[in-house]
Amino acid sequence: MDLDLVAEHIADLKDGKTIICPTYDFANHTRAKETKKVAPSKIVVVDGILTFYNEKLRNLFDLKIYVDSDADERVLRRAKRDTEERGRTFESVMEQYITTVKPMHEKYVEPTKKLADIIVNGGMNEAAFMLIKAKIESVLCEKEM
């Protein structure tokens, strides 16, 4: 994953520039030939498990939200997605999960939780959602001035 490119793209979007975003080929585990044109907007949502890992990228965010979900839920969602949408076997999904996904999550993703402004646990968290809503509204009002 090219986190420096992601940071460059987020900075460009914040500066009001359109970007040409690469896409990923999950079947071949590589960057695809296709790209996607992304126009800037008042609010840019960046979703990804490693978005807080890169300091340069992390510092571009106005609000950092970590969505904490149960490990059992994560593995089940991954198995369902990878077998149904990506044509993988259950055995290959489990092998990848045990050998790389779980250890890398524990080493690189879980520690970044402490860098978040808000941690949303699985299920409904009304207080967290109200904080997020207030921040988005303040950004929208600020950008209108």
mmCIF file with all atom_site columns, C-alpha atoms in Angstrom:
data_model
loop_
_atom_site.group_PDB
_atom_site.id
_atom_site.type_symbol
_atom_site.label_atom_id
_atom_site.label_alt_id
_atom_site.label_comp_id
_atom_site.label_asym_id
_atom_site.label_entity_id
_atom_site.label_seq_id
_atom_site.pdbx_PDB_ins_code
_atom_site.Cartn_x
_atom_site.Cartn_y
_atom_site.Cartn_z
_atom_site.occupancy
_atom_site.B_iso_or_equiv
_atom_site.pdbx_formal_charge
_atom_site.auth_seq_id
_atom_site.auth_comp_id
_atom_site.auth_asym_id
_atom_site.auth_atom_id
_atom_site.pdbx_PDB_model_num
ATOM 1   C CA . MET A 1 1   ? 0.000   0.000   0.000   1.00 0.00 ? 1   MET A CA 1
ATOM 2   C CA . ASP A 1 2   ? 1.405   3.354   -1.036  1.00 0.00 ? 2   ASP A CA 1
ATOM 3   C CA . LEU A 1 3   ? 0.529   5.430   2.033   1.00 0.00 ? 3   LEU A CA 1
ATOM 4   C CA . ASP A 1 4   ? 2.688   8.324   0.826   1.00 0.00 ? 4   ASP A CA 1
ATOM 5   C CA . LEU A 1 5   ? 0.563   8.532   -2.326  1.00 0.00 ? 5   LEU A CA 1
ATOM 6   C CA . VAL A 1 6   ? -2.600  8.391   -0.214  1.00 0.00 ? 6   VAL A CA 1
ATOM 7   C CA . ALA A 1 7   ? -1.255  11.275  1.889   1.00 0.00 ? 7   ALA A CA 1
ATOM 8   C CA . GLU A 1 8   ? -0.416  13.242  -1.255  1.00 0.00 ? 8   GLU A CA 1
ATOM 9   C CA . HIS A 1 9   ? -3.924  12.631  -2.607  1.00 0.00 ? 9   HIS A CA 1
ATOM 10  C CA . ILE A 1 10  ? -5.620  13.652  0.646   1.00 0.00 ? 10  ILE A CA 1
ATOM 11  C CA . ALA A 1 11  ? -3.525  16.842  0.755   1.00 0.00 ? 11  ALA A CA 1
ATOM 12  C CA . ASP A 1 12  ? -4.505  17.584  -2.858  1.00 0.00 ? 12  ASP A CA 1
ATOM 13  C CA . LEU A 1 13  ? -8.192  17.027  -2.107  1.00 0.00 ? 13  LEU A CA 1
ATOM 14  C CA . LYS A 1 14  ? -7.944  19.336  0.901   1.00 0.00 ? 14  LYS A CA 1
ATOM 15  C CA . ASP A 1 15  ? -6.366  21.935  -1.411  1.00 0.00 ? 15  ASP A CA 1
ATOM 16  C CA . GLY A 1 16  ? -9.344  21.646  -3.767  1.00 0.00 ? 16  GLY A CA 1
ATOM 17  C CA . LYS A 1 17  ? -7.583  19.599  -6.434  1.00 0.00 ? 17  LYS A CA 1
ATOM 18  C CA . THR A 1 18  ? -9.027  16.629  -8.317  1.00 0.00 ? 18  THR A CA 1
ATOM 19  C CA . ILE A 1 19  ? -6.970  13.438  -8.064  1.00 0.00 ? 19  ILE A CA 1
ATOM 20  C CA . ILE A 1 20  ? -6.570  10.324  -10.177 1.00 0.00 ? 20  ILE A CA 1
ATOM 21  C CA . CYS A 1 21  ? -6.786  7.476   -7.699  1.00 0.00 ? 21  CYS A CA 1
ATOM 22  C CA . PRO A 1 22  ? -5.406  4.015   -8.411  1.00 0.00 ? 22  PRO A CA 1
ATOM 23  C CA . THR A 1 23  ? -7.635  1.007   -7.829  1.00 0.00 ? 23  THR A CA 1
ATOM 24  C CA . TYR A 1 24  ? -6.697  -2.362  -6.409  1.00 0.00 ? 24  TYR A CA 1
ATOM 25  C CA . ASP A 1 25  ? -7.140  -5.809  -7.924  1.00 0.00 ? 25  ASP A CA 1
ATOM 26  C CA . PHE A 1 26  ? -7.997  -8.059  -4.967  1.00 0.00 ? 26  PHE A CA 1
ATOM 27  C CA . ALA A 1 27  ? -7.842  -11.217 -7.059  1.00 0.00 ? 27  ALA A CA 1
ATOM 28  C CA . ASN A 1 28  ? -4.209  -10.596 -8.041  1.00 0.00 ? 28  ASN A CA 1
ATOM 29  C CA . HIS A 1 29  ? -3.173  -8.619  -4.945  1.00 0.00 ? 29  HIS A CA 1
ATOM 30  C CA . THR A 1 30  ? -1.795  -5.745  -6.980  1.00 0.00 ? 30  THR A CA 1
ATOM 31  C CA . ARG A 1 31  ? -2.668  -2.296  -8.274  1.00 0.00 ? 31  ARG A CA 1
ATOM 32  C CA . ALA A 1 32  ? -5.107  -2.479  -11.179 1.00 0.00 ? 32  ALA A CA 1
ATOM 33  C CA . LYS A 1 33  ? -4.707  -0.650  -14.486 1.00 0.00 ? 33  LYS A CA 1
ATOM 34  C CA . GLU A 1 34  ? -7.971  1.208   -13.953 1.00 0.00 ? 34  GLU A CA 1
ATOM 35  C CA . THR A 1 35  ? -8.003  4.503   -12.069 1.00 0.00 ? 35  THR A CA 1
ATOM 36  C CA . LYS A 1 36  ? -10.777 6.571   -10.566 1.00 0.00 ? 36  LYS A CA 1
ATOM 37  C CA . LYS A 1 37  ? -11.166 10.339  -10.832 1.00 0.00 ? 37  LYS A CA 1
ATOM 38  C CA . VAL A 1 38  ? -12.030 11.851  -7.435  1.00 0.00 ? 38  VAL A CA 1
ATOM 39  C CA . ALA A 1 39  ? -13.160 15.453  -7.106  1.00 0.00 ? 39  ALA A CA 1
ATOM 40  C CA . PRO A 1 40  ? -12.600 17.450  -3.920  1.00 0.00 ? 40  PRO A CA 1
ATOM 41  C CA . SER A 1 41  ? -15.489 18.104  -1.557  1.00 0.00 ? 41  SER A CA 1
ATOM 42  C CA . LYS A 1 42  ? -16.103 19.813  1.765   1.00 0.00 ? 42  LYS A CA 1
ATOM 43  C CA . ILE A 1 43  ? -15.837 16.504  3.605   1.00 0.00 ? 43  ILE A CA 1
ATOM 44  C CA . VAL A 1 44  ? -13.449 13.720  2.660   1.00 0.00 ? 44  VAL A CA 1
ATOM 45  C CA . VAL A 1 45  ? -13.856 10.396  4.420   1.00 0.00 ? 45  VAL A CA 1
ATOM 46  C CA . VAL A 1 46  ? -10.813 8.142   4.406   1.00 0.00 ? 46  VAL A CA 1
ATOM 47  C CA . ASP A 1 47  ? -11.480 4.547   5.330   1.00 0.00 ? 47  ASP A CA 1
ATOM 48  C CA . GLY A 1 48  ? -8.788  1.990   5.879   1.00 0.00 ? 48  GLY A CA 1
ATOM 49  C CA . ILE A 1 49  ? -7.154  -0.105  8.544   1.00 0.00 ? 49  ILE A CA 1
ATOM 50  C CA . LEU A 1 50  ? -3.732  1.513   8.149   1.00 0.00 ? 50  LEU A CA 1
ATOM 51  C CA . THR A 1 51  ? -4.795  5.162   7.845   1.00 0.00 ? 51  THR A CA 1
ATOM 52  C CA . PHE A 1 52  ? -3.433  6.089   11.281  1.00 0.00 ? 52  PHE A CA 1
ATOM 53  C CA . TYR A 1 53  ? -0.174  4.162   10.869  1.00 0.00 ? 53  TYR A CA 1
ATOM 54  C CA . ASN A 1 54  ? 1.467   6.699   8.547   1.00 0.00 ? 54  ASN A CA 1
ATOM 55  C CA . GLU A 1 55  ? 2.159   9.915   10.510  1.00 0.00 ? 55  GLU A CA 1
ATOM 56  C CA . LYS A 1 56  ? 2.168   12.123  7.411   1.00 0.00 ? 56  LYS A CA 1
ATOM 57  C CA . LEU A 1 57  ? -1.271  10.826  6.433   1.00 0.00 ? 57  LEU A CA 1
ATOM 58  C CA . ARG A 1 58  ? -2.606  10.862  9.988   1.00 0.00 ? 58  ARG A CA 1
ATOM 59  C CA . ASN A 1 59  ? -1.699  14.523  10.411  1.00 0.00 ? 59  ASN A CA 1
ATOM 60  C CA . LEU A 1 60  ? -3.936  15.487  7.481   1.00 0.00 ? 60  LEU A CA 1
ATOM 61  C CA . PHE A 1 61  ? -7.116  14.394  9.253   1.00 0.00 ? 61  PHE A CA 1
ATOM 62  C CA . ASP A 1 62  ? -9.354  16.859  11.076  1.00 0.00 ? 62  ASP A CA 1
ATOM 63  C CA . LEU A 1 63  ? -11.000 14.019  12.969  1.00 0.00 ? 63  LEU A CA 1
ATOM 64  C CA . LYS A 1 64  ? -9.682  10.508  13.510  1.00 0.00 ? 64  LYS A CA 1
ATOM 65  C CA . ILE A 1 65  ? -12.252 7.811   14.228  1.00 0.00 ? 65  ILE A CA 1
ATOM 66  C CA . TYR A 1 66  ? -11.225 4.253   15.074  1.00 0.00 ? 66  TYR A CA 1
ATOM 67  C CA . VAL A 1 67  ? -13.985 1.691   14.606  1.00 0.00 ? 67  VAL A CA 1
ATOM 68  C CA . ASP A 1 68  ? -13.248 -1.111  17.029  1.00 0.00 ? 68  ASP A CA 1
ATOM 69  C CA . SER A 1 69  ? -14.885 -4.410  16.182  1.00 0.00 ? 69  SER A CA 1
ATOM 70  C CA . ASP A 1 70  ? -14.718 -7.838  17.701  1.00 0.00 ? 70  ASP A CA 1
ATOM 71  C CA . ALA A 1 71  ? -12.082 -10.177 16.204  1.00 0.00 ? 71  ALA A CA 1
ATOM 72  C CA . ASP A 1 72  ? -14.698 -12.887 15.621  1.00 0.00 ? 72  ASP A CA 1
ATOM 73  C CA . GLU A 1 73  ? -16.842 -10.442 13.639  1.00 0.00 ? 73  GLU A CA 1
ATOM 74  C CA . ARG A 1 74  ? -13.838 -9.326  11.594  1.00 0.00 ? 74  ARG A CA 1
ATOM 75  C CA . VAL A 1 75  ? -12.829 -12.846 10.583  1.00 0.00 ? 75  VAL A CA 1
ATOM 76  C CA . LEU A 1 76  ? -16.389 -13.853 9.732   1.00 0.00 ? 76  LEU A CA 1
ATOM 77  C CA . ARG A 1 77  ? -16.959 -10.735 7.588   1.00 0.00 ? 77  ARG A CA 1
ATOM 78  C CA . ARG A 1 78  ? -13.623 -11.334 5.831   1.00 0.00 ? 78  ARG A CA 1
ATOM 79  C CA . ALA A 1 79  ? -14.462 -14.985 5.132   1.00 0.00 ? 79  ALA A CA 1
ATOM 80  C CA . LYS A 1 80  ? -17.891 -14.082 3.754   1.00 0.00 ? 80  LYS A CA 1
ATOM 81  C CA . ARG A 1 81  ? -16.561 -11.228 1.595   1.00 0.00 ? 81  ARG A CA 1
ATOM 82  C CA . ASP A 1 82  ? -13.537 -13.073 0.236   1.00 0.00 ? 82  ASP A CA 1
ATOM 83  C CA . THR A 1 83  ? -15.444 -16.236 -0.658  1.00 0.00 ? 83  THR A CA 1
ATOM 84  C CA . GLU A 1 84  ? -18.535 -14.514 -2.108  1.00 0.00 ? 84  GLU A CA 1
ATOM 85  C CA . GLU A 1 85  ? -17.044 -11.424 -3.746  1.00 0.00 ? 85  GLU A CA 1
ATOM 86  C CA . ARG A 1 86  ? -13.456 -12.388 -4.484  1.00 0.00 ? 86  ARG A CA 1
ATOM 87  C CA . GLY A 1 87  ? -13.881 -16.047 -5.414  1.00 0.00 ? 87  GLY A CA 1
ATOM 88  C CA . ARG A 1 88  ? -11.485 -17.398 -2.813  1.00 0.00 ? 88  ARG A CA 1
ATOM 89  C CA . THR A 1 89  ? -11.795 -20.681 -0.954  1.00 0.00 ? 89  THR A CA 1
ATOM 90  C CA . PHE A 1 90  ? -12.598 -20.709 2.744   1.00 0.00 ? 90  PHE A CA 1
ATOM 91  C CA . GLU A 1 91  ? -9.326  -22.562 3.353   1.00 0.00 ? 91  GLU A CA 1
ATOM 92  C CA . SER A 1 92  ? -7.255  -19.853 1.609   1.00 0.00 ? 92  SER A CA 1
ATOM 93  C CA . VAL A 1 93  ? -9.028  -17.124 3.584   1.00 0.00 ? 93  VAL A CA 1
ATOM 94  C CA . MET A 1 94  ? -8.357  -18.873 6.887   1.00 0.00 ? 94  MET A CA 1
ATOM 95  C CA . GLU A 1 95  ? -4.714  -19.580 5.999   1.00 0.00 ? 95  GLU A CA 1
ATOM 96  C CA . GLN A 1 96  ? -4.148  -15.923 5.112   1.00 0.00 ? 96  GLN A CA 1
ATOM 97  C CA . TYR A 1 97  ? -5.948  -14.772 8.248   1.00 0.00 ? 97  TYR A CA 1
ATOM 98  C CA . ILE A 1 98  ? -3.894  -16.962 10.567  1.00 0.00 ? 98  ILE A CA 1
ATOM 99  C CA . THR A 1 99  ? -0.510  -16.364 8.933   1.00 0.00 ? 99  THR A CA 1
ATOM 100 C CA . THR A 1 100 ? -0.683  -12.665 8.043   1.00 0.00 ? 100 THR A CA 1
ATOM 101 C CA . VAL A 1 101 ? -3.927  -10.807 8.768   1.00 0.00 ? 101 VAL A CA 1
ATOM 102 C CA . LYS A 1 102 ? -4.215  -11.501 12.501  1.00 0.00 ? 102 LYS A CA 1
ATOM 103 C CA . PRO A 1 103 ? -0.528  -10.977 13.371  1.00 0.00 ? 103 PRO A CA 1
ATOM 104 C CA . MET A 1 104 ? -0.320  -7.820  11.236  1.00 0.00 ? 104 MET A CA 1
ATOM 105 C CA . HIS A 1 105 ? -3.505  -6.449  12.809  1.00 0.00 ? 105 HIS A CA 1
ATOM 106 C CA . GLU A 1 106 ? -2.014  -6.967  16.261  1.00 0.00 ? 106 GLU A CA 1
ATOM 107 C CA . LYS A 1 107 ? 1.307   -5.410  15.253  1.00 0.00 ? 107 LYS A CA 1
ATOM 108 C CA . TYR A 1 108 ? 0.240   -2.477  13.052  1.00 0.00 ? 108 TYR A CA 1
ATOM 109 C CA . VAL A 1 109 ? -3.486  -1.737  13.380  1.00 0.00 ? 109 VAL A CA 1
ATOM 110 C CA . GLU A 1 110 ? -4.453  -2.291  17.008  1.00 0.00 ? 110 GLU A CA 1
ATOM 111 C CA . PRO A 1 111 ? -1.702  0.020   18.382  1.00 0.00 ? 111 PRO A CA 1
ATOM 112 C CA . THR A 1 112 ? -3.008  2.935   16.296  1.00 0.00 ? 112 THR A CA 1
ATOM 113 C CA . LYS A 1 113 ? -6.263  2.917   18.253  1.00 0.00 ? 113 LYS A CA 1
ATOM 114 C CA . LYS A 1 114 ? -4.664  5.222   20.823  1.00 0.00 ? 114 LYS A CA 1
ATOM 115 C CA . LEU A 1 115 ? -4.090  7.839   18.080  1.00 0.00 ? 115 LEU A CA 1
ATOM 116 C CA . ALA A 1 116 ? -7.819  8.262   17.421  1.00 0.00 ? 116 ALA A CA 1
ATOM 117 C CA . ASP A 1 117 ? -9.864  11.219  18.581  1.00 0.00 ? 117 ASP A CA 1
ATOM 118 C CA . ILE A 1 118 ? -12.921 8.996   18.953  1.00 0.00 ? 118 ILE A CA 1
ATOM 119 C CA . ILE A 1 119 ? -13.200 5.225   19.325  1.00 0.00 ? 119 ILE A CA 1
ATOM 120 C CA . VAL A 1 120 ? -16.493 3.750   18.198  1.00 0.00 ? 120 VAL A CA 1
ATOM 121 C CA . ASN A 1 121 ? -17.114 0.268   19.523  1.00 0.00 ? 121 ASN A CA 1
ATOM 122 C CA . GLY A 1 122 ? -19.263 -2.271  17.743  1.00 0.00 ? 122 GLY A CA 1
ATOM 123 C CA . GLY A 1 123 ? -22.932 -1.449  17.998  1.00 0.00 ? 123 GLY A CA 1
ATOM 124 C CA . MET A 1 124 ? -24.612 1.887   18.488  1.00 0.00 ? 124 MET A CA 1
ATOM 125 C CA . ASN A 1 125 ? -22.678 4.544   20.387  1.00 0.00 ? 125 ASN A CA 1
ATOM 126 C CA . GLU A 1 126 ? -24.936 7.587   20.457  1.00 0.00 ? 126 GLU A CA 1
ATOM 127 C CA . ALA A 1 127 ? -22.416 9.860   22.219  1.00 0.00 ? 127 ALA A CA 1
ATOM 128 C CA . ALA A 1 128 ? -19.700 9.124   19.661  1.00 0.00 ? 128 ALA A CA 1
ATOM 129 C CA . PHE A 1 129 ? -22.111 9.659   16.772  1.00 0.00 ? 129 PHE A CA 1
ATOM 130 C CA . MET A 1 130 ? -23.195 13.018  18.194  1.00 0.00 ? 130 MET A CA 1
ATOM 131 C CA . LEU A 1 131 ? -19.549 14.137  18.474  1.00 0.00 ? 131 LEU A CA 1
ATOM 132 C CA . ILE A 1 132 ? -18.897 13.073  14.888  1.00 0.00 ? 132 ILE A CA 1
ATOM 133 C CA . LYS A 1 133 ? -22.035 14.828  13.653  1.00 0.00 ? 133 LYS A CA 1
ATOM 134 C CA . ALA A 1 134 ? -21.094 18.040  15.482  1.00 0.00 ? 134 ALA A CA 1
ATOM 135 C CA . LYS A 1 135 ? -17.587 18.005  13.992  1.00 0.00 ? 135 LYS A CA 1
ATOM 136 C CA . ILE A 1 136 ? -18.888 17.440  10.454  1.00 0.00 ? 136 ILE A CA 1
ATOM 137 C CA . GLU A 1 137 ? -21.439 20.226  10.860  1.00 0.00 ? 137 GLU A CA 1
ATOM 138 C CA . SER A 1 138 ? -18.752 22.613  12.119  1.00 0.00 ? 138 SER A CA 1
ATOM 139 C CA . VAL A 1 139 ? -16.513 21.806  9.152   1.00 0.00 ? 139 VAL A CA 1
ATOM 140 C CA . LEU A 1 140 ? -19.392 22.329  6.728   1.00 0.00 ? 140 LEU A CA 1
ATOM 141 C CA . CYS A 1 141 ? -20.312 25.679  8.319   1.00 0.00 ? 141 CYS A CA 1
ATOM 142 C CA . GLU A 1 142 ? -16.667 26.765  8.352   1.00 0.00 ? 142 GLU A CA 1
ATOM 143 C CA . LYS A 1 143 ? -16.207 25.956  4.664   1.00 0.00 ? 143 LYS A CA 1
ATOM 144 C CA . GLU A 1 144 ? -19.341 27.936  3.742   1.00 0.00 ? 144 GLU A CA 1
ATOM 145 C CA . MET A 1 145 ? -17.926 31.167  5.201   1.00 0.00 ? 145 MET A CA 1
#
